[in-house]
Coordinates of N, CA, C and O in Angstrom, one line a residue:
X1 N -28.5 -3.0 8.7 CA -28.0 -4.2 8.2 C -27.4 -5.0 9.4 O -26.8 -4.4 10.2
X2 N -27.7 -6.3 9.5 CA -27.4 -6.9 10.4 C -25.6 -7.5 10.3 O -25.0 -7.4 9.2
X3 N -25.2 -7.9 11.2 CA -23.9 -8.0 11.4 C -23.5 -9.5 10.1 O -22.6 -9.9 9.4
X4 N -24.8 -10.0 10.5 CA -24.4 -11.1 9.4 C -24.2 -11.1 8.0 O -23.3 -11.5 7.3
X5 N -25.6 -10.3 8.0 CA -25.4 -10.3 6.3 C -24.5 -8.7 5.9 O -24.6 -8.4 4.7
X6 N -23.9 -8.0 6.5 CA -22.8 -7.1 6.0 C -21.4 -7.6 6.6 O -20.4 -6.9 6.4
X7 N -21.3 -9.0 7.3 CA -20.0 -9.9 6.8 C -20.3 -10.8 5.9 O -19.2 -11.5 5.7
X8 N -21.0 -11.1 5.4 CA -21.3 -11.7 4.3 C -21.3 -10.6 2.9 O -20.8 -11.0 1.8
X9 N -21.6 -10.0 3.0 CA -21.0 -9.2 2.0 C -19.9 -8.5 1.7 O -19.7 -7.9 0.6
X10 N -18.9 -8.4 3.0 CA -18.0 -8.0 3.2 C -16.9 -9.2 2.4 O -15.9 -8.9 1.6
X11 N -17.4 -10.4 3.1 CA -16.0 -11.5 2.6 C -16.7 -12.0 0.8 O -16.1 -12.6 0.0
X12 N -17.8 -11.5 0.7 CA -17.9 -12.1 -0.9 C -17.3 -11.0 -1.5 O -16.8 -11.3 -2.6
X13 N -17.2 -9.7 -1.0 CA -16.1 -8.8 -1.9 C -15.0 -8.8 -2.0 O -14.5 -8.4 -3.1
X14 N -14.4 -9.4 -1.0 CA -13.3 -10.2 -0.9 C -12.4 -11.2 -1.0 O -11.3 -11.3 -0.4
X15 N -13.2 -12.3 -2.1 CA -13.2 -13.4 -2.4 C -12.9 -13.2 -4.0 O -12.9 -14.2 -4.8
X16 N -12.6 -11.6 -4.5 CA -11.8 -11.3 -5.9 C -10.3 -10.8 -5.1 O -10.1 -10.0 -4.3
X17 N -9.5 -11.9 -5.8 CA -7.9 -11.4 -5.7 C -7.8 -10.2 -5.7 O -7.4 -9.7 -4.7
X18 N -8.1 -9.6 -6.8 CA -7.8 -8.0 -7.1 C -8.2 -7.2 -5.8 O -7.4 -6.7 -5.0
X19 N -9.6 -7.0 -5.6 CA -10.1 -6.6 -4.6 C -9.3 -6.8 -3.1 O -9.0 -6.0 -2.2
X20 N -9.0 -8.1 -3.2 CA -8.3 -8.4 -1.8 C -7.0 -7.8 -1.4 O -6.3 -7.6 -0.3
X21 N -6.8 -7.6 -2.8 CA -5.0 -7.2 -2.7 C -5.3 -5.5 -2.7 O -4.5 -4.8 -2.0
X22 N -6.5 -4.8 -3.4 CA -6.6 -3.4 -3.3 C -6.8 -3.3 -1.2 O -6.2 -2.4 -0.6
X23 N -7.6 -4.1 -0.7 CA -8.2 -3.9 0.6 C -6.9 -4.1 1.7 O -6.8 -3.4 2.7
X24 N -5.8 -5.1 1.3 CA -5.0 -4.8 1.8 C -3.8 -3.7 1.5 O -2.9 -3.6 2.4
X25 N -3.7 -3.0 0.4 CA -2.8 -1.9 0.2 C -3.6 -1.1 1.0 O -3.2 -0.7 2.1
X26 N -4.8 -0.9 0.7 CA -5.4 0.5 2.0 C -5.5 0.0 3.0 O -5.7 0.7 4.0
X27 N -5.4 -1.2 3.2 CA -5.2 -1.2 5.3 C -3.6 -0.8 5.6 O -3.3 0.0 6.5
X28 N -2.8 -1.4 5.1 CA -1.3 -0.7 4.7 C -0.6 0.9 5.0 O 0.4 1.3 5.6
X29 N -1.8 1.5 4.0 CA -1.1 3.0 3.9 C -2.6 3.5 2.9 O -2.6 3.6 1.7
X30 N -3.7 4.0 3.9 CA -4.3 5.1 3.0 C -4.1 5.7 1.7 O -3.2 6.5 1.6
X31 N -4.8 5.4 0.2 CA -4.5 6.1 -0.3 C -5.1 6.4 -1.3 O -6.3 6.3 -1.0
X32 N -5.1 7.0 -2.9 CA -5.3 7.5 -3.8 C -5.6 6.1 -4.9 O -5.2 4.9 -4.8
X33 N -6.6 6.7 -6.0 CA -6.6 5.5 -7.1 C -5.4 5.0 -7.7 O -5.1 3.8 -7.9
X34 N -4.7 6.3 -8.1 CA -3.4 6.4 -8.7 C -2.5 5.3 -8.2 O -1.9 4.4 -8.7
X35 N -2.7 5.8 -6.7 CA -1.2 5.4 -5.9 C -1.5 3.9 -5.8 O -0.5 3.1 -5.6
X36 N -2.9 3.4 -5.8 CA -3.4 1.9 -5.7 C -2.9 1.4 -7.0 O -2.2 0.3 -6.9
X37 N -3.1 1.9 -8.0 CA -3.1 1.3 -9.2 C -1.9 1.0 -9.5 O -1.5 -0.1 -10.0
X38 N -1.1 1.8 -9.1 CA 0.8 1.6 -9.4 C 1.2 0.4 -9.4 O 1.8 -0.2 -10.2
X39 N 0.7 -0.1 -8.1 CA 1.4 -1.3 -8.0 C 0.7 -2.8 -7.9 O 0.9 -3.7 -7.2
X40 N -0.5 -2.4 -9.2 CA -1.1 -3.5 -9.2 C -1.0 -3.8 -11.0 O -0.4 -2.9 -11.7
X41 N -1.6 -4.9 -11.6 CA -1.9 -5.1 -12.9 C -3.0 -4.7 -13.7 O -2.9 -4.4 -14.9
X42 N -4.1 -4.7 -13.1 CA -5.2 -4.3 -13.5 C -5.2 -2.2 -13.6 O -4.7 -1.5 -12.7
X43 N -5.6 -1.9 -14.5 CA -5.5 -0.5 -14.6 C -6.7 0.9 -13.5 O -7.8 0.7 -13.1
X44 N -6.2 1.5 -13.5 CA -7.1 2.5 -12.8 C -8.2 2.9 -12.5 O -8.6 3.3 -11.3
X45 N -9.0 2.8 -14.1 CA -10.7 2.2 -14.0 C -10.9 1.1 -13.2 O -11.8 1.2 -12.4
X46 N -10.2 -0.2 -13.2 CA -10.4 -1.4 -12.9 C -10.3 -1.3 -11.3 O -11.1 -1.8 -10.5
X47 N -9.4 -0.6 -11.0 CA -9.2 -0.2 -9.5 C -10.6 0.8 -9.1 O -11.1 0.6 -8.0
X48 N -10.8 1.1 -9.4 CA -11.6 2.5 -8.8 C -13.4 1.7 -8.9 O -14.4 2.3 -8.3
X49 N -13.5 0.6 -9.8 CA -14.8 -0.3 -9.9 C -14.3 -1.0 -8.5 O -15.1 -0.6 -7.6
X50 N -13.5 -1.7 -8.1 CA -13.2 -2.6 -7.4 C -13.3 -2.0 -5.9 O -13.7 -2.6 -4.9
X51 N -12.7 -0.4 -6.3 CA -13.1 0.2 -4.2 C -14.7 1.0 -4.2 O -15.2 1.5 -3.2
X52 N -15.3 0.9 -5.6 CA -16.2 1.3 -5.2 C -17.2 -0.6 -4.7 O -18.0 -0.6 -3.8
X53 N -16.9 -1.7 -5.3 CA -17.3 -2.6 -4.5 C -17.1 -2.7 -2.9 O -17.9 -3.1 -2.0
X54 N -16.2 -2.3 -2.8 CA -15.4 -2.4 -1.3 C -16.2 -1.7 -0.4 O -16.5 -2.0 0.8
X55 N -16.4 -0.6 -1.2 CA -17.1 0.5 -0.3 C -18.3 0.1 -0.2 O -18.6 0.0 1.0
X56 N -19.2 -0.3 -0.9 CA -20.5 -0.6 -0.9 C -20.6 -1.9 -0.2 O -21.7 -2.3 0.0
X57 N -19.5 -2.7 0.3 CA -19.3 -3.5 1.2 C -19.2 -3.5 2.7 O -19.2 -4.3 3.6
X58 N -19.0 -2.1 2.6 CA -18.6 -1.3 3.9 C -17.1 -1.7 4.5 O -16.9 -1.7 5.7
X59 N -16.0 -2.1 3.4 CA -14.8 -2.4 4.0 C -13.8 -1.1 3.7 O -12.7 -1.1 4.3
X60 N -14.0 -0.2 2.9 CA -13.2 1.3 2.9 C -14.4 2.6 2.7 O -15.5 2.7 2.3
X61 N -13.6 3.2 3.1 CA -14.2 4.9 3.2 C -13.5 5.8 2.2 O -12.5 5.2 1.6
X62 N -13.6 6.6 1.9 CA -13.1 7.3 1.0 C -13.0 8.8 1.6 O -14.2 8.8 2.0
X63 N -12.7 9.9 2.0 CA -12.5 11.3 2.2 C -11.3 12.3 0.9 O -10.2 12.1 0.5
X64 N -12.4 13.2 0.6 CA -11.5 14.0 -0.1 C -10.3 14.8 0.4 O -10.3 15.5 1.4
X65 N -9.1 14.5 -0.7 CA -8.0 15.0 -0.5 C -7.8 16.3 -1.9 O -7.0 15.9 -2.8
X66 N -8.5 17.7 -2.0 CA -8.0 18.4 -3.3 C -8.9 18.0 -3.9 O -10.0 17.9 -3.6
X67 N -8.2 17.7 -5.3 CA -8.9 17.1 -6.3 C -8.8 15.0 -5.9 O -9.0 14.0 -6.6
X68 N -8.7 15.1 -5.2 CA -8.3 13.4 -5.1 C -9.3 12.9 -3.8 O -9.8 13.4 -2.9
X69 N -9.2 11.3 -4.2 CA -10.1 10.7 -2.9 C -8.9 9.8 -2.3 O -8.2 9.1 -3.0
X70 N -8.8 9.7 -0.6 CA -8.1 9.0 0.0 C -9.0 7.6 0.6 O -9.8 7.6 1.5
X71 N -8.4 6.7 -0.1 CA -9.3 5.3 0.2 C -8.8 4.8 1.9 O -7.6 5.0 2.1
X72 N -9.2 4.6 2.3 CA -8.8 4.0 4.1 C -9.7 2.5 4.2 O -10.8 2.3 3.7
X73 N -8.9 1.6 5.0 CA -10.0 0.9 5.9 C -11.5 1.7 6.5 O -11.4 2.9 6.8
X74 N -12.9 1.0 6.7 CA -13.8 1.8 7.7 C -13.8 0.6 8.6 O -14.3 -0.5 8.1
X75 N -13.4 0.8 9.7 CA -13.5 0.1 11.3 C -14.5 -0.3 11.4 O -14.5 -1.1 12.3
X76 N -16.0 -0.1 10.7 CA -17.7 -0.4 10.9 C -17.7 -1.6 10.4 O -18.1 -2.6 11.0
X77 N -17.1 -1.4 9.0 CA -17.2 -2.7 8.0 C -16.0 -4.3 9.0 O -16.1 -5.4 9.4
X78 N -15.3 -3.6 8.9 CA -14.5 -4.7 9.9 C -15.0 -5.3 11.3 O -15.2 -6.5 11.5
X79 N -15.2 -4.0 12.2 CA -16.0 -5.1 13.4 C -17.5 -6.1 13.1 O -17.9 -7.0 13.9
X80 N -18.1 -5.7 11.9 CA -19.2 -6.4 11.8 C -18.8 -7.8 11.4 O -19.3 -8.8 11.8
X81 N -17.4 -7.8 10.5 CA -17.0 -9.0 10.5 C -16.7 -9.9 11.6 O -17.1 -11.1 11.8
X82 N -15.8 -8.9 12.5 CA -15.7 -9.4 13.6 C -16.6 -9.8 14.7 O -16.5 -10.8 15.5
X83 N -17.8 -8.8 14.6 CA -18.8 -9.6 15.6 C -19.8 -10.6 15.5 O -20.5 -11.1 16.4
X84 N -19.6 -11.1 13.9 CA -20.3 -11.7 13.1 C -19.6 -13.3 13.6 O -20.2 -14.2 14.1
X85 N -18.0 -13.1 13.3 CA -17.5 -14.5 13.6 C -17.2 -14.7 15.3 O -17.1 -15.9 15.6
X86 N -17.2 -14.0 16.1 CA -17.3 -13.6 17.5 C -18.5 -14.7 17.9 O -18.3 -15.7 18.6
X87 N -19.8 -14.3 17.2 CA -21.1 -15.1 17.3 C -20.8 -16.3 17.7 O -20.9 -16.9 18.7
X88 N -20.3 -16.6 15.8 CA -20.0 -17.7 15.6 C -19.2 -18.8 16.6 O -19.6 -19.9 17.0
X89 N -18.0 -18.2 17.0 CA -17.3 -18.5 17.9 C -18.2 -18.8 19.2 O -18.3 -20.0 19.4
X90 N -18.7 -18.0 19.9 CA -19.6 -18.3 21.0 C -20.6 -19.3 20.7 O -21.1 -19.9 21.6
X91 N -21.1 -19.6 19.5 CA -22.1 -20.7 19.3 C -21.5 -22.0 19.4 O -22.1 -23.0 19.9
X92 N -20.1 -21.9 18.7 CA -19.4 -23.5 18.8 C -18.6 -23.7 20.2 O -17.8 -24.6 20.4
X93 N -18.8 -22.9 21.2 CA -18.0 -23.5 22.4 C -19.2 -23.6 23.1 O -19.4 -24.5 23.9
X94 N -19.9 -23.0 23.0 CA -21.8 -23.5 23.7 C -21.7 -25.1 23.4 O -21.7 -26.0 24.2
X95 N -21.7 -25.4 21.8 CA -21.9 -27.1 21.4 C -20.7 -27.6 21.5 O -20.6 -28.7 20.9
X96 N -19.7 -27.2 22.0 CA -18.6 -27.7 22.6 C -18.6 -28.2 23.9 O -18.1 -29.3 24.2
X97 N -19.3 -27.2 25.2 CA -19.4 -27.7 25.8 C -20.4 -28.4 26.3 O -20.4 -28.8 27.5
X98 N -21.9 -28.6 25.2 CA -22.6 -29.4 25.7 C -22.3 -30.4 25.3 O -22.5 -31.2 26.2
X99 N -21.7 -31.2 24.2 CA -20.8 -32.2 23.8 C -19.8 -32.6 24.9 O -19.9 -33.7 25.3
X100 N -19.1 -31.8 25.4 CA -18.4 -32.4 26.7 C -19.3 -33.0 27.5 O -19.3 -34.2 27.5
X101 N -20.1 -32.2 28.3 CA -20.9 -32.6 28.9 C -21.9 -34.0 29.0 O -22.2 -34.8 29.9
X102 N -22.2 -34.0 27.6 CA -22.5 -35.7 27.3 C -22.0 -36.4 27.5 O -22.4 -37.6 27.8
X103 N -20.2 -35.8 27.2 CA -19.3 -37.4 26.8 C -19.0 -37.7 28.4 O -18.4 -38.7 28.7
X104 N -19.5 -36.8 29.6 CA -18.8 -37.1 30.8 C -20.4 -37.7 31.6 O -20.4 -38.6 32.4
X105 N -21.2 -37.2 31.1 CA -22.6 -38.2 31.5 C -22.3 -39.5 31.2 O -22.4 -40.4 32.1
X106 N -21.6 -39.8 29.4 CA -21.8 -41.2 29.3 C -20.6 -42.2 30.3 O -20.5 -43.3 30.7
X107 N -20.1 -40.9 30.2 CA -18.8 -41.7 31.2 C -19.4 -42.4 32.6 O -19.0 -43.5 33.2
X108 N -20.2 -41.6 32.9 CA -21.1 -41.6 34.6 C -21.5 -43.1 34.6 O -21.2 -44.0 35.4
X109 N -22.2 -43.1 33.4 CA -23.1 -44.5 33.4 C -22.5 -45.9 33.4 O -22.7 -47.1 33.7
X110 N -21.6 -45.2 32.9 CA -20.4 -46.7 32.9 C -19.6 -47.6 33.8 O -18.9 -48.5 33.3

């Protein structure tokens, strides 16, 4: 999967409140459905649909804990965002600075 299109699926998962608010409790503090759900509105099922989107997003991991799963940030899913808008970044100071560059040609001519 290319860096594009798994930040692009990254930020459309994260473009539900619910979701955004579950992605930032596990970047927070690792944790359980349970412990996610406590302190949200939406109930348990509702939580555990929403990190299985996350995950299939590549923005959490899950490892078993016992009988329990520990939801985490995955670092993979985040730098793709990151290198995705990085790109981005390097593309607009490229047409930044050939836009400079023009405006000091037109200057020349003057």
């Amino acid at each position: 999967m290319t860096n594009a299109v798994a930040a692009i699926r990254a930020l459309s998962a994260l473009g539900d409140p619910s979701r955004r608010a579950i992605f930032e409790h596990v970047a927070a503090k690792p944790s359980a459905v349970n412990e996610i759900a406590a302190g949200m509105i939406v109930g348990r099922s509702a939580v555990s649909q929403h990190l299985r989107v996350l995950k299939e997003a590549g923005l959490v991991s899950e490892t078993p804990d016992g009988t329990r799963r520990i939801y985490r940030l995955d670092p993979r899913g985040i730098a793709a965002v990151r290198d995705w808008l990085d790109d981005l970044w390097a593309r607009s100071l490229e047409d930044f600075v050939a836009f400079a560059d023009e405006q000091v040609d037109l200057g020349d001519e003057q």
